[in-house]
Amino acid sequence: MKRRIPYIILFVIIVVIEVCIALFVHGGFVRNYLGDVIVVWAVYCFAQIFLGGRFGSYKVAAGVMIFTFAVELLQAVNIVELLGLGNIRFFRVLIGTSFSTIDLVCYASGTAVTAAGILIYSKISGSR
């Protein structure tokens, strides 16, 4: 449990930031691009809460990138409508409704920043 506490704290902070972006930022770089970079960090922290260090940090980061790419690609086939969730705003926002290759670049950038953070942390702490 001790290993999971920092991820829980980071996850909550990142989700609060994402919600603030969604509610108060209308367009522009932060909303359109930075929000997609940051969401990768939130998904990474969320995954680590449950995985508790059982897998290597870089493997989890790669898995998160695959997951975010998969969600984005599902948007291309309009998965929200296919699942019959199109009239529920929560799912339209959570899953998304429009495919964009720029989002894939943002997710890859978020993964790169995550990997850099893992590397820096491992150098500072002397771990793996």
XYZ file of C-alpha atoms in Angstrom:
128
model
C 0.000 0.000 0.000
C 2.876 2.329 0.787
C 4.049 2.301 -2.847
C 0.582 3.258 -4.042
C 0.032 6.376 -1.909
C 2.139 8.730 -4.083
C 0.236 7.537 -7.154
C -3.105 8.125 -5.430
C -2.067 11.664 -4.492
C -0.714 12.425 -7.979
C -3.805 10.946 -9.615
C -6.144 13.152 -7.574
C -4.069 16.275 -8.297
C -3.916 15.540 -12.028
C -7.652 14.804 -12.227
C -8.407 18.112 -10.482
C -6.190 19.884 -13.032
C -7.939 18.075 -15.912
C -11.376 18.990 -14.561
C -10.316 22.635 -14.209
C -9.074 22.616 -17.804
C -12.348 21.073 -18.973
C -14.493 23.560 -17.047
C -12.571 26.813 -17.348
C -10.341 26.671 -20.441
C -12.166 27.025 -23.734
C -9.909 26.195 -26.660
C -6.310 27.082 -27.259
C -3.114 25.167 -26.599
C -3.911 24.124 -23.022
C -7.342 22.691 -23.789
C -6.590 21.213 -27.184
C -3.121 19.762 -26.630
C -1.769 19.997 -23.086
C -4.895 18.350 -21.677
C -4.196 15.279 -23.834
C -0.572 15.177 -22.667
C -1.630 15.411 -19.022
C -4.322 12.736 -19.316
C -1.557 10.199 -20.025
C -0.059 11.017 -16.622
C -3.431 10.507 -14.953
C -3.934 7.128 -16.630
C -0.368 6.114 -15.693
C -0.941 7.004 -12.024
C -4.309 5.249 -12.058
C -2.726 2.100 -13.473
C 0.067 2.184 -10.891
C -2.470 2.467 -8.066
C -3.759 -0.977 -8.993
C -0.545 -2.533 -10.265
C 1.457 -1.474 -7.220
C 4.837 -1.819 -8.905
C 4.316 -5.398 -10.101
C 5.426 -4.376 -13.598
C 8.284 -2.167 -14.695
C 7.453 1.532 -14.854
C 8.419 1.784 -18.514
C 6.220 -1.202 -19.364
C 3.275 0.463 -17.633
C 3.976 3.707 -19.519
C 4.047 1.791 -22.819
C 0.809 0.033 -21.886
C -0.807 3.373 -21.121
C 0.242 4.701 -24.524
C -1.219 1.625 -26.224
C -4.432 2.107 -24.241
C -4.737 5.807 -25.128
C -4.027 5.032 -28.795
C -6.690 2.313 -28.729
C -9.287 4.685 -27.270
C -8.418 7.280 -29.904
C -8.676 4.705 -32.698
C -12.051 3.573 -31.336
C -13.195 7.167 -31.750
C -12.504 6.792 -35.466
C -15.190 4.085 -35.651
C -17.558 6.168 -33.489
C -17.536 3.684 -30.599
C -19.760 5.861 -28.402
C -22.607 5.602 -30.901
C -21.948 1.912 -31.606
C -22.316 1.175 -27.881
C -25.538 3.201 -27.728
C -24.020 5.765 -25.352
C -24.243 8.747 -27.681
C -26.997 10.451 -25.718
C -25.091 10.266 -22.412
C -22.808 13.306 -22.134
C -20.537 11.637 -19.545
C -19.493 8.910 -21.998
C -19.155 11.338 -24.888
C -16.669 13.341 -22.816
C -14.915 10.348 -21.214
C -14.406 8.297 -24.377
C -14.490 11.112 -26.893
C -16.281 11.379 -30.191
C -13.762 12.613 -32.742
C -10.552 11.007 -33.967
C -7.476 13.180 -34.392
C -3.934 12.229 -35.311
C -2.770 15.253 -33.318
C -4.196 13.560 -30.203
C -1.972 10.556 -30.923
C 1.030 12.906 -30.999
C -0.086 14.396 -27.671
C -0.439 10.932 -26.113
C 3.015 9.968 -27.364
C 4.378 13.230 -25.931
C 2.695 12.518 -22.602
C 4.284 9.070 -22.600
C 7.704 10.583 -23.391
C 7.356 13.016 -20.478
C 6.274 10.120 -18.253
C 9.331 8.097 -19.314
C 11.570 11.102 -18.660
C 10.012 11.470 -15.205
C 10.625 7.786 -14.488
C 14.261 8.135 -15.582
C 14.829 11.261 -13.487
C 13.169 9.690 -10.450
C 15.243 6.524 -10.792
C 18.463 8.567 -11.020
C 17.567 10.676 -7.991
C 16.330 7.809 -5.834
C 18.937 5.298 -7.016
C 16.263 2.737 -7.862
C 16.064 0.616 -11.042
